[in-house]
Amino acid sequence: MPRSAETAGFKFNHTMLRVRDPVKSLKFYTEVLDMELVKTSKFDSFTLYFLAFDHSDGSLTAEEKAERVLSREGILELTHNHGTESDANFQGYASGNTEPGKGFGHIAISVDNLEAACERFETLGVQFKKRPSDGKMRNIAFILDPDGYWIEVVPSGFRT
Amino acid sequence: MPRSAETAGFKFNHTMLRVRDPVKSLKFYTEVLDMELVKTSKFDSFTLYFLAFDHSDGSLTAEEKAERVLSREGILELTHNHGTESDANFQGYASGNTEPGKGFGHIAISVDNLEAACERFETLGVQFKKRPSDGKMRNIAFILDPDGYWIEVVPSGFRT
């Protein structure tokens, strides 16, 4: 229950990441992670892609999903600055986990079955930063998106 | 409705940011944004703070909220590497919006009334990167958290 009427409408709506090539990134987020592209906002020099997991009962239309993009939580916004995908001199985006630029860490997807999710990622040829069997933390994995952003994969039932 | 049984349990669970001083950051996120600290996981060299907006009806106990931390969306994880808060040589974390290190952009909070939310932030002495009246986009604001991370403030009813 919100502690203040002033903030009762606040939601942690989205996280924004810049991506070099939306073709690759949309393929990754919609096919590998199975997020849904719920809205696309095209501007002169950039395009915004809003993605989310669809936990509805299937009754929402595409228009209704797009309308909900700012009134729900769990939205991922990908920003594509036009031209980066074909710029041979483009240096790539920092993932936030190396110096300099360290600060942002990762996004995370919680799943009901870590082993099954990781098998699926292996089959899809996803790059792993850390498989569950690597290191000491056997209950989590990290995969990499096309820009090298870290995506933690954690079982919903995991207790840190 | 999820498109695949394999991914039906996937959720966009959290976003992680490193913070220099948890006292300052927790004050900001719990008092300014009115998020709730739902779980704290302390390790030898670092501590993880999990925050969320509480949209429940008030019936959940603190234990139940902590248990839900990995099975819901909209969680913000703040990582504090012990000692940064008192290290005079600490360089600060990159927000992701300057070179080098550009990549991560911002998190966003959607609110029901942008004007009222911004008045509240002004009263609380929050730093603005962009007030609604700055620039062309009158329907959004950006505030800064204690590390300089950008937080977009956007009305739930806004249509990009």
CSV table of N, CA and C in Angstrom, one decimal, chain A residues 68-134:
chain,number,residue,atom,x,y,z
A,68,ARG,N,-1.2,0.6,-22.7
A,68,ARG,CA,-0.8,0.3,-21.3
A,68,ARG,C,0.7,0.5,-21.1
A,69,VAL,N,1.4,0.9,-22.1
A,69,VAL,CA,2.9,0.9,-22.1
A,69,VAL,C,3.5,1.8,-21.0
A,70,LEU,N,2.8,2.8,-20.6
A,70,LEU,CA,3.3,3.7,-19.6
A,70,LEU,C,2.5,3.6,-18.3
A,71,SER,N,1.6,2.7,-18.2
A,71,SER,CA,0.8,2.6,-17.0
A,71,SER,C,1.0,1.2,-16.3
A,72,ARG,N,2.0,0.5,-16.7
A,72,ARG,CA,2.3,-0.8,-16.1
A,72,ARG,C,3.8,-0.8,-15.7
A,73,GLU,N,4.2,-1.8,-15.1
A,73,GLU,CA,5.6,-2.0,-14.8
A,73,GLU,C,6.2,-3.0,-15.7
A,74,GLY,N,7.6,-3.2,-15.7
A,74,GLY,CA,8.2,-4.2,-16.5
A,74,GLY,C,8.4,-3.9,-18.0
A,75,ILE,N,8.5,-2.7,-18.3
A,75,ILE,CA,8.7,-2.3,-19.7
A,75,ILE,C,10.2,-2.1,-20.0
A,76,LEU,N,10.7,-2.7,-21.1
A,76,LEU,CA,12.0,-2.4,-21.5
A,76,LEU,C,12.0,-1.5,-22.8
A,77,GLU,N,12.6,-0.4,-22.7
A,77,GLU,CA,12.7,0.5,-23.8
A,77,GLU,C,14.0,0.4,-24.5
A,78,LEU,N,14.0,0.1,-25.8
A,78,LEU,CA,15.3,0.1,-26.5
A,78,LEU,C,15.3,1.3,-27.4
A,79,THR,N,16.4,2.0,-27.3
A,79,THR,CA,16.6,3.2,-28.2
A,79,THR,C,17.6,2.9,-29.3
A,80,HIS,N,17.1,3.1,-30.5
A,80,HIS,CA,18.0,3.0,-31.7
A,80,HIS,C,18.3,4.3,-32.3
A,81,ASN,N,19.5,4.8,-32.2
A,81,ASN,CA,19.9,6.0,-32.9
A,81,ASN,C,20.2,5.6,-34.3
A,82,HIS,N,19.4,6.1,-35.3
A,82,HIS,CA,19.5,5.6,-36.7
A,82,HIS,C,21.0,5.7,-37.2
A,83,GLY,N,21.4,4.7,-37.8
A,83,GLY,CA,22.7,4.7,-38.5
A,83,GLY,C,23.8,3.9,-37.8
A,84,THR,N,23.6,3.7,-36.5
A,84,THR,CA,24.7,3.0,-35.8
A,84,THR,C,24.9,1.6,-36.3
A,85,GLU,N,23.8,1.0,-36.8
A,85,GLU,CA,23.9,-0.4,-37.3
A,85,GLU,C,24.8,-0.6,-38.5
A,86,SER,N,25.0,0.5,-39.3
A,86,SER,CA,25.8,0.4,-40.5
A,86,SER,C,27.0,1.3,-40.4
A,87,ASP,N,27.3,1.8,-39.2
A,87,ASP,CA,28.5,2.7,-39.0
A,87,ASP,C,29.7,1.8,-38.7
A,88,ALA,N,30.6,1.7,-39.6
A,88,ALA,CA,31.8,0.8,-39.4
A,88,ALA,C,32.7,1.4,-38.2
A,89,ASN,N,32.6,2.6,-37.9
A,89,ASN,CA,33.4,3.2,-36.9
A,89,ASN,C,32.7,3.2,-35.5
A,90,PHE,N,31.5,2.7,-35.5
A,90,PHE,CA,30.8,2.7,-34.2
A,90,PHE,C,31.5,1.8,-33.2
A,91,GLN,N,31.7,2.4,-32.0
A,91,GLN,CA,32.5,1.8,-31.0
A,91,GLN,C,31.8,0.7,-30.2
A,92,GLY,N,30.5,0.7,-30.2
A,92,GLY,CA,29.7,-0.2,-29.4
A,92,GLY,C,29.3,0.5,-28.1
A,93,TYR,N,28.3,0.0,-27.5
A,93,TYR,CA,27.8,0.6,-26.2
A,93,TYR,C,28.4,-0.2,-25.0
A,94,ALA,N,28.8,0.6,-24.0
A,94,ALA,CA,29.3,-0.1,-22.8
A,94,ALA,C,28.2,-0.8,-22.1
A,95,SER,N,28.5,-1.9,-21.5
A,95,SER,CA,27.4,-2.7,-20.8
A,95,SER,C,27.2,-2.1,-19.4
A,96,GLY,N,28.1,-1.3,-19.0
A,96,GLY,CA,28.0,-0.7,-17.6
A,96,GLY,C,28.8,-1.5,-16.6
A,97,ASN,N,29.4,-2.6,-17.1
A,97,ASN,CA,30.1,-3.5,-16.1
A,97,ASN,C,31.6,-3.5,-16.3
A,98,THR,N,32.1,-2.5,-17.1
A,98,THR,CA,33.6,-2.4,-17.2
A,98,THR,C,33.9,-1.0,-17.0
A,99,GLU,N,35.2,-0.7,-16.7
A,99,GLU,CA,35.7,0.7,-16.5
A,99,GLU,C,36.2,1.2,-17.9
A,100,PRO,N,36.0,2.4,-18.2
A,100,PRO,CA,35.2,3.4,-17.5
A,100,PRO,C,33.7,3.2,-17.9
A,101,GLY,N,32.9,3.7,-17.2
A,101,GLY,CA,31.5,3.6,-17.6
A,101,GLY,C,30.7,2.7,-16.7
A,102,LYS,N,31.4,2.1,-15.7
A,102,LYS,CA,30.7,1.2,-14.8
A,102,LYS,C,29.7,1.9,-14.0
A,103,GLY,N,28.6,1.3,-13.8
A,103,GLY,CA,27.6,1.9,-13.0
A,103,GLY,C,26.3,1.1,-13.1
A,104,PHE,N,25.7,1.1,-14.3
A,104,PHE,CA,24.6,0.2,-14.6
A,104,PHE,C,25.1,-1.2,-14.6
A,105,GLY,N,24.3,-2.1,-14.0
A,105,GLY,CA,24.8,-3.5,-14.0
A,105,GLY,C,24.1,-4.4,-15.0
A,106,HIS,N,22.8,-4.6,-14.8
A,106,HIS,CA,22.1,-5.6,-15.6
A,106,HIS,C,20.6,-5.4,-15.5
A,107,ILE,N,19.9,-6.0,-16.4
A,107,ILE,CA,18.5,-6.3,-16.2
A,107,ILE,C,18.4,-7.8,-15.8
A,108,ALA,N,17.3,-8.2,-15.3
A,108,ALA,CA,17.1,-9.5,-14.9
A,108,ALA,C,15.7,-10.1,-15.3
A,109,ILE,N,15.7,-11.3,-15.7
A,109,ILE,CA,14.5,-12.0,-16.0
A,109,ILE,C,14.3,-13.1,-15.0
A,110,SER,N,13.2,-13.2,-14.3
A,110,SER,CA,13.0,-14.3,-13.4
A,110,SER,C,12.2,-15.4,-14.2
A,111,VAL,N,12.5,-16.6,-13.9
A,111,VAL,CA,11.9,-17.7,-14.7
A,111,VAL,C,11.4,-18.8,-13.7
A,112,ASP,N,10.5,-19.6,-14.1
A,112,ASP,CA,10.1,-20.6,-13.2
A,112,ASP,C,11.0,-21.8,-13.1
A,113,ASN,N,11.8,-22.1,-14.2
A,113,ASN,CA,12.7,-23.2,-14.2
A,113,ASN,C,14.0,-22.8,-14.8
A,114,LEU,N,15.0,-22.6,-14.0
A,114,LEU,CA,16.3,-22.1,-14.5
A,114,LEU,C,17.0,-23.1,-15.5
A,115,GLU,N,17.0,-24.3,-15.2
A,115,GLU,CA,17.6,-25.3,-16.0
A,115,GLU,C,17.0,-25.3,-17.4
A,116,ALA,N,15.6,-25.4,-17.4
A,116,ALA,CA,14.9,-25.4,-18.7
A,116,ALA,C,15.2,-24.1,-19.5
A,117,ALA,N,15.2,-23.0,-18.8
A,117,ALA,CA,15.4,-21.7,-19.5
A,117,ALA,C,16.8,-21.7,-20.1
A,118,CYS,N,17.8,-22.2,-19.4
A,118,CYS,CA,19.2,-22.2,-19.9
A,118,CYS,C,19.3,-23.1,-21.0
A,119,GLU,N,18.7,-24.3,-21.0
A,119,GLU,CA,18.7,-25.2,-22.1
A,119,GLU,C,18.2,-24.6,-23.3
A,120,ARG,N,17.1,-23.8,-23.1
A,120,ARG,CA,16.5,-23.1,-24.3
A,120,ARG,C,17.5,-22.1,-24.8
A,121,PHE,N,18.1,-21.4,-24.0
A,121,PHE,CA,19.1,-20.4,-24.4
A,121,PHE,C,20.2,-21.0,-25.2
A,122,GLU,N,20.7,-22.2,-24.7
A,122,GLU,CA,21.8,-22.9,-25.3
A,122,GLU,C,21.4,-23.3,-26.7
A,123,THR,N,20.2,-23.8,-26.8
A,123,THR,CA,19.7,-24.3,-28.1
A,123,THR,C,19.6,-23.1,-29.1
A,124,LEU,N,19.2,-21.9,-28.6
A,124,LEU,CA,19.1,-20.8,-29.4
A,124,LEU,C,20.4,-20.1,-29.7
A,125,GLY,N,21.5,-20.7,-29.2
A,125,GLY,CA,22.8,-20.1,-29.5
A,125,GLY,C,23.2,-18.8,-28.7
A,126,VAL,N,22.5,-18.6,-27.6
A,126,VAL,CA,22.7,-17.4,-26.8
A,126,VAL,C,24.1,-17.5,-26.1
A,127,GLN,N,24.8,-16.3,-26.1
A,127,GLN,CA,26.0,-16.3,-25.4
A,127,GLN,C,25.8,-16.2,-23.9
A,128,PHE,N,26.6,-17.0,-23.1
A,128,PHE,CA,26.5,-16.9,-21.7
A,128,PHE,C,27.7,-16.1,-21.1
A,129,LYS,N,27.4,-15.3,-20.2
A,129,LYS,CA,28.4,-14.7,-19.4
A,129,LYS,C,28.8,-15.7,-18.2
A,130,LYS,N,27.7,-16.3,-17.7
A,130,LYS,CA,27.9,-17.3,-16.6
A,130,LYS,C,26.8,-18.3,-16.7
A,131,ARG,N,27.2,-19.6,-16.9
A,131,ARG,CA,26.2,-20.6,-16.8
A,131,ARG,C,26.0,-21.0,-15.4
A,132,PRO,N,24.8,-21.6,-15.1
A,132,PRO,CA,24.6,-22.0,-13.6
A,132,PRO,C,25.8,-22.7,-13.0
A,133,SER,N,26.4,-23.6,-13.9
A,133,SER,CA,27.5,-24.4,-13.3
A,133,SER,C,28.8,-23.6,-13.1
A,134,ASP,N,28.9,-22.4,-13.6
A,134,ASP,CA,30.1,-21.6,-13.5
A,134,ASP,C,30.1,-20.9,-12.1
